[in-house]
Amino acid sequence: MRRYRYEIDNVRAHLRSLWAVIAIQVVIIAALWIGWSGAPERLTVHIPPDLRSGATLAVDEVSPPNVYAFAFYIFQQLNRWPEDGATDYGRAIFRVSPYLTPRYRADLIAELEQKGRQGELAYRVRGVQEIPGHGYEERRVDLLNEDAWIVWLDLDLLESVKGMTVKRTAIRYPLRVVRYAVDLETNPWGLALDGFGAEGPRRLTDAELDDGGTDGGA
């Protein structure tokens, strides 16, 4: 009789331990659910183009190479007039408008209207390309604060009218880039061009073209 009583006590103790395990699991599941429900639905991670040495990435941290690539790509698209600047410039502004701050977009529209009145856009074809040997380097991206940068682009500006070349100039553009994550559906970068920094664009000297440096810019 005593043996059966011991067996019953053992079963009851085992049941109590099982209930304790279940209670702990319920608490853990509840904590995980609370954490999951409070997590953001979307995380933006900017992956640098060169991962040969590895990288430690934080959410929303933008690496200098990504800032440079963004500035160059958007600015190149803005200055691509394949047929007629009178229509292509306005289309380019509209096409990249999600990647422009309202202030810079207003400045570009004002420039469009002024150039149109002065007859500087009709039949004009424009494009910009990176000068060989003047590509990305760490010194080409200045960190102003965690939300703003100055990117130094050395570009060849090419313009022609009715097939005749009217301009070919090497220009340094100090572009201001800012965080602008107001609509990630149309702007997944979360960045925007905000006009020119420093003293604005200027022609490169022969010495600067030879060494590819950014002295005197930053």
mmCIF file of C-alpha atoms in Angstrom:
data_model
loop_
_atom_site.group_PDB
_atom_site.id
_atom_site.type_symbol
_atom_site.label_atom_id
_atom_site.label_comp_id
_atom_site.label_asym_id
_atom_site.label_seq_id
_atom_site.Cartn_x
_atom_site.Cartn_y
_atom_site.Cartn_z
ATOM 1 C CA MET A 1 0.000 0.000 0.000
ATOM 2 C CA ARG A 2 2.810 2.333 0.929
ATOM 3 C CA ARG A 3 4.494 1.673 -2.457
ATOM 4 C CA TYR A 4 1.374 2.789 -4.342
ATOM 5 C CA ARG A 5 1.202 5.932 -2.254
ATOM 6 C CA TYR A 6 4.783 6.752 -3.199
ATOM 7 C CA GLU A 7 3.969 6.206 -6.854
ATOM 8 C CA ILE A 8 0.998 8.542 -6.623
ATOM 9 C CA ASP A 9 3.157 11.191 -4.929
ATOM 10 C CA ASN A 10 5.784 10.818 -7.660
ATOM 11 C CA VAL A 11 3.153 11.256 -10.366
ATOM 12 C CA ARG A 12 1.769 14.327 -8.673
ATOM 13 C CA ALA A 13 5.266 15.804 -8.341
ATOM 14 C CA HIS A 14 5.939 15.096 -11.985
ATOM 15 C CA LEU A 15 2.688 16.793 -12.974
ATOM 16 C CA ARG A 16 3.617 19.831 -10.933
ATOM 17 C CA SER A 17 6.996 20.014 -12.665
ATOM 18 C CA LEU A 18 5.284 19.749 -16.059
ATOM 19 C CA TRP A 19 2.900 22.556 -15.159
ATOM 20 C CA ALA A 20 5.880 24.650 -14.071
ATOM 21 C CA VAL A 21 7.610 24.032 -17.427
ATOM 22 C CA ILE A 22 4.401 24.953 -19.276
ATOM 23 C CA ALA A 23 4.108 28.178 -17.272
ATOM 24 C CA ILE A 24 7.705 29.124 -18.084
ATOM 25 C CA GLN A 25 7.119 28.435 -21.776
ATOM 26 C CA VAL A 26 3.983 30.588 -21.734
ATOM 27 C CA VAL A 27 5.970 33.468 -20.229
ATOM 28 C CA ILE A 28 8.721 33.081 -22.835
ATOM 29 C CA ILE A 29 6.198 32.941 -25.692
ATOM 30 C CA ALA A 30 4.436 36.045 -24.364
ATOM 31 C CA ALA A 31 7.747 37.929 -24.117
ATOM 32 C CA LEU A 32 8.704 36.917 -27.673
ATOM 33 C CA TRP A 33 5.287 37.977 -28.963
ATOM 34 C CA ILE A 34 5.575 41.362 -27.260
ATOM 35 C CA GLY A 35 9.053 41.860 -28.753
ATOM 36 C CA TRP A 36 7.923 40.775 -32.200
ATOM 37 C CA SER A 37 4.860 43.020 -32.173
ATOM 38 C CA GLY A 38 6.995 46.009 -31.216
ATOM 39 C CA ALA A 39 9.655 45.429 -33.883
ATOM 40 C CA PRO A 40 9.645 47.675 -36.966
ATOM 41 C CA GLU A 41 8.129 46.186 -40.095
ATOM 42 C CA ARG A 42 11.009 47.374 -42.278
ATOM 43 C CA LEU A 43 14.708 47.822 -41.612
ATOM 44 C CA THR A 44 17.044 49.688 -43.943
ATOM 45 C CA VAL A 45 20.632 48.455 -44.078
ATOM 46 C CA HIS A 46 23.095 50.181 -46.419
ATOM 47 C CA ILE A 47 25.597 47.537 -47.536
ATOM 48 C CA PRO A 48 28.930 48.975 -48.743
ATOM 49 C CA PRO A 49 30.026 47.817 -52.205
ATOM 50 C CA ASP A 50 33.373 46.365 -51.051
ATOM 51 C CA LEU A 51 32.973 43.586 -48.482
ATOM 52 C CA ARG A 52 36.352 41.915 -48.974
ATOM 53 C CA SER A 53 37.447 43.039 -45.513
ATOM 54 C CA GLY A 54 34.045 42.442 -43.969
ATOM 55 C CA ALA A 55 31.749 45.051 -42.483
ATOM 56 C CA THR A 56 29.866 45.739 -39.289
ATOM 57 C CA LEU A 57 26.525 47.263 -40.229
ATOM 58 C CA ALA A 58 24.078 49.147 -38.057
ATOM 59 C CA VAL A 59 20.475 49.828 -39.001
ATOM 60 C CA ASP A 60 20.145 53.108 -40.967
ATOM 61 C CA GLU A 61 23.907 53.720 -40.934
ATOM 62 C CA VAL A 62 24.982 54.938 -44.374
ATOM 63 C CA SER A 63 28.568 54.246 -45.414
ATOM 64 C CA PRO A 64 30.515 56.893 -47.395
ATOM 65 C CA PRO A 65 30.725 54.728 -50.576
ATOM 66 C CA ASN A 66 26.925 54.456 -50.618
ATOM 67 C CA VAL A 67 26.518 58.204 -50.175
ATOM 68 C CA TYR A 68 28.936 58.809 -53.055
ATOM 69 C CA ALA A 69 27.209 56.256 -55.309
ATOM 70 C CA PHE A 70 23.803 57.792 -54.575
ATOM 71 C CA ALA A 71 24.956 61.356 -55.278
ATOM 72 C CA PHE A 72 26.685 60.409 -58.521
ATOM 73 C CA TYR A 73 23.818 58.303 -59.874
ATOM 74 C CA ILE A 74 21.035 60.813 -59.127
ATOM 75 C CA PHE A 75 23.060 63.816 -60.323
ATOM 76 C CA GLN A 76 23.969 62.001 -63.540
ATOM 77 C CA GLN A 77 20.305 61.227 -64.190
ATOM 78 C CA LEU A 78 19.362 64.830 -63.472
ATOM 79 C CA ASN A 79 21.850 66.043 -66.087
ATOM 80 C CA ARG A 80 20.977 63.538 -68.787
ATOM 81 C CA TRP A 81 19.211 65.336 -71.655
ATOM 82 C CA PRO A 82 19.301 62.839 -74.533
ATOM 83 C CA GLU A 83 17.396 64.819 -77.180
ATOM 84 C CA ASP A 84 16.235 68.324 -76.284
ATOM 85 C CA GLY A 85 16.937 70.130 -73.017
ATOM 86 C CA ALA A 86 13.752 72.168 -73.393
ATOM 87 C CA THR A 87 11.745 69.033 -72.593
ATOM 88 C CA ASP A 88 14.340 66.612 -71.193
ATOM 89 C CA TYR A 89 15.414 68.822 -68.278
ATOM 90 C CA GLY A 90 11.904 69.109 -66.885
ATOM 91 C CA ARG A 91 11.353 65.376 -67.314
ATOM 92 C CA ALA A 92 14.611 64.629 -65.510
ATOM 93 C CA ILE A 93 13.616 66.818 -62.557
ATOM 94 C CA PHE A 94 10.244 65.083 -62.359
ATOM 95 C CA ARG A 95 11.797 61.616 -62.690
ATOM 96 C CA VAL A 96 14.256 62.059 -59.815
ATOM 97 C CA SER A 97 12.062 64.337 -57.676
ATOM 98 C CA PRO A 98 11.672 61.697 -54.900
ATOM 99 C CA TYR A 99 15.453 61.958 -54.448
ATOM 100 C CA LEU A 100 15.492 65.763 -54.138
ATOM 101 C CA THR A 101 14.649 67.913 -51.153
ATOM 102 C CA PRO A 102 11.785 70.383 -51.759
ATOM 103 C CA ARG A 103 14.226 73.300 -51.576
ATOM 104 C CA TYR A 104 16.571 71.876 -54.213
ATOM 105 C CA ARG A 105 13.667 70.856 -56.440
ATOM 106 C CA ALA A 106 12.336 74.438 -56.295
ATOM 107 C CA ASP A 107 15.804 75.765 -57.202
ATOM 108 C CA LEU A 108 15.999 73.418 -60.189
ATOM 109 C CA ILE A 109 12.544 74.406 -61.423
ATOM 110 C CA ALA A 110 13.523 78.072 -61.154
ATOM 111 C CA GLU A 111 16.715 77.348 -63.127
ATOM 112 C CA LEU A 112 14.681 75.457 -65.734
ATOM 113 C CA GLU A 113 12.373 78.430 -66.227
ATOM 114 C CA GLN A 114 15.257 80.915 -66.399
ATOM 115 C CA LYS A 115 17.250 78.868 -68.915
ATOM 116 C CA GLY A 116 14.104 78.361 -70.958
ATOM 117 C CA ARG A 117 13.452 82.107 -71.150
ATOM 118 C CA GLN A 118 17.064 82.707 -72.173
ATOM 119 C CA GLY A 119 16.936 80.067 -74.908
ATOM 120 C CA GLU A 120 19.675 77.924 -73.320
ATOM 121 C CA LEU A 121 17.785 74.633 -73.500
ATOM 122 C CA ALA A 122 16.401 74.298 -77.001
ATOM 123 C CA TYR A 123 17.944 71.355 -78.897
ATOM 124 C CA ARG A 124 20.641 71.056 -76.216
ATOM 125 C CA VAL A 125 21.920 67.574 -75.354
ATOM 126 C CA ARG A 126 23.725 67.147 -72.046
ATOM 127 C CA GLY A 127 25.458 64.417 -70.091
ATOM 128 C CA VAL A 128 28.000 64.087 -67.302
ATOM 129 C CA GLN A 129 30.488 61.307 -66.708
ATOM 130 C CA GLU A 130 33.059 60.560 -64.063
ATOM 131 C CA ILE A 131 36.589 61.652 -64.956
ATOM 132 C CA PRO A 132 38.904 58.599 -65.138
ATOM 133 C CA GLY A 133 41.075 58.402 -62.049
ATOM 134 C CA HIS A 134 38.728 60.674 -60.102
ATOM 135 C CA GLY A 135 36.390 58.033 -58.701
ATOM 136 C CA TYR A 136 35.475 57.274 -55.137
ATOM 137 C CA GLU A 137 37.987 57.831 -52.352
ATOM 138 C CA GLU A 138 37.319 58.352 -48.655
ATOM 139 C CA ARG A 139 38.284 62.023 -48.930
ATOM 140 C CA ARG A 140 35.510 62.599 -51.473
ATOM 141 C CA VAL A 141 32.804 62.305 -48.815
ATOM 142 C CA ASP A 142 32.796 64.803 -45.926
ATOM 143 C CA LEU A 143 30.602 63.940 -42.946
ATOM 144 C CA LEU A 144 28.878 67.096 -41.705
ATOM 145 C CA ASN A 145 26.782 65.273 -39.120
ATOM 146 C CA GLU A 146 25.002 61.924 -38.902
ATOM 147 C CA ASP A 147 22.320 63.188 -41.296
ATOM 148 C CA ALA A 148 24.270 65.243 -43.860
ATOM 149 C CA TRP A 149 27.300 64.859 -46.131
ATOM 150 C CA ILE A 150 29.185 66.778 -48.810
ATOM 151 C CA VAL A 151 30.149 64.641 -51.811
ATOM 152 C CA TRP A 152 32.848 65.898 -54.169
ATOM 153 C CA LEU A 153 32.217 64.748 -57.734
ATOM 154 C CA ASP A 154 34.769 65.398 -60.490
ATOM 155 C CA LEU A 155 32.811 65.124 -63.725
ATOM 156 C CA ASP A 156 33.157 65.845 -67.421
ATOM 157 C CA LEU A 157 30.231 67.994 -68.540
ATOM 158 C CA LEU A 158 29.380 67.367 -72.206
ATOM 159 C CA GLU A 159 26.911 69.521 -74.144
ATOM 160 C CA SER A 160 26.003 69.717 -77.814
ATOM 161 C CA VAL A 161 23.432 71.547 -79.921
ATOM 162 C CA LYS A 162 22.189 69.940 -83.142
ATOM 163 C CA GLY A 163 25.156 67.572 -83.131
ATOM 164 C CA MET A 164 27.775 70.274 -82.569
ATOM 165 C CA THR A 165 29.766 70.171 -79.331
ATOM 166 C CA VAL A 166 29.370 73.466 -77.479
ATOM 167 C CA LYS A 167 30.828 72.564 -74.098
ATOM 168 C CA ARG A 168 33.225 70.004 -72.667
ATOM 169 C CA THR A 169 34.392 71.014 -69.228
ATOM 170 C CA ALA A 170 35.851 69.245 -66.193
ATOM 171 C CA ILE A 171 33.906 70.467 -63.170
ATOM 172 C CA ARG A 172 34.036 69.712 -59.463
ATOM 173 C CA TYR A 173 30.556 69.556 -57.941
ATOM 174 C CA PRO A 174 30.239 69.699 -54.127
ATOM 175 C CA LEU A 175 26.852 68.041 -53.650
ATOM 176 C CA ARG A 176 25.050 68.169 -50.343
ATOM 177 C CA VAL A 177 23.317 64.891 -49.427
ATOM 178 C CA VAL A 178 20.881 64.586 -46.511
ATOM 179 C CA ARG A 179 18.747 61.894 -44.948
ATOM 180 C CA TYR A 180 15.265 62.072 -46.427
ATOM 181 C CA ALA A 181 13.268 58.988 -45.453
ATOM 182 C CA VAL A 182 9.821 60.496 -45.936
ATOM 183 C CA ASP A 183 8.609 57.976 -48.533
ATOM 184 C CA LEU A 184 10.571 54.740 -48.751
ATOM 185 C CA GLU A 185 8.207 53.385 -51.406
ATOM 186 C CA THR A 186 9.480 55.905 -53.963
ATOM 187 C CA ASN A 187 12.875 56.542 -52.349
ATOM 188 C CA PRO A 188 14.279 53.335 -50.806
ATOM 189 C CA TRP A 189 17.685 55.002 -50.317
ATOM 190 C CA GLY A 190 16.289 57.320 -47.657
ATOM 191 C CA LEU A 191 18.630 60.022 -49.000
ATOM 192 C CA ALA A 192 18.172 63.163 -51.077
ATOM 193 C CA LEU A 193 20.231 65.760 -52.902
ATOM 194 C CA ASP A 194 19.976 69.165 -51.213
ATOM 195 C CA GLY A 195 21.833 71.361 -53.652
ATOM 196 C CA PHE A 196 25.468 72.443 -53.613
ATOM 197 C CA GLY A 197 27.666 72.904 -50.584
ATOM 198 C CA ALA A 198 30.803 74.951 -50.053
ATOM 199 C CA GLU A 199 31.261 77.525 -52.829
ATOM 200 C CA GLY A 200 29.376 75.635 -55.511
ATOM 201 C CA PRO A 201 30.660 74.014 -58.720
ATOM 202 C CA ARG A 202 33.943 75.142 -60.256
ATOM 203 C CA ARG A 203 36.225 74.153 -63.089
ATOM 204 C CA LEU A 204 39.125 71.877 -62.312
ATOM 205 C CA THR A 205 42.641 73.136 -62.887
ATOM 206 C CA ASP A 206 45.162 71.158 -64.907
ATOM 207 C CA ALA A 207 47.041 70.254 -61.716
ATOM 208 C CA GLU A 208 43.845 68.880 -60.149
ATOM 209 C CA LEU A 209 43.079 66.887 -63.272
ATOM 210 C CA ASP A 210 46.543 65.333 -63.126
ATOM 211 C CA ASP A 211 46.459 64.221 -59.474
ATOM 212 C CA GLY A 212 42.745 63.620 -58.979
ATOM 213 C CA GLY A 213 42.849 65.256 -55.551
ATOM 214 C CA THR A 214 40.212 67.269 -53.761
ATOM 215 C CA ASP A 215 42.561 69.899 -52.317
ATOM 216 C CA GLY A 216 40.855 73.243 -51.997
ATOM 217 C CA GLY A 217 37.427 71.664 -52.169
ATOM 218 C CA ALA A 218 36.742 70.371 -48.695
#
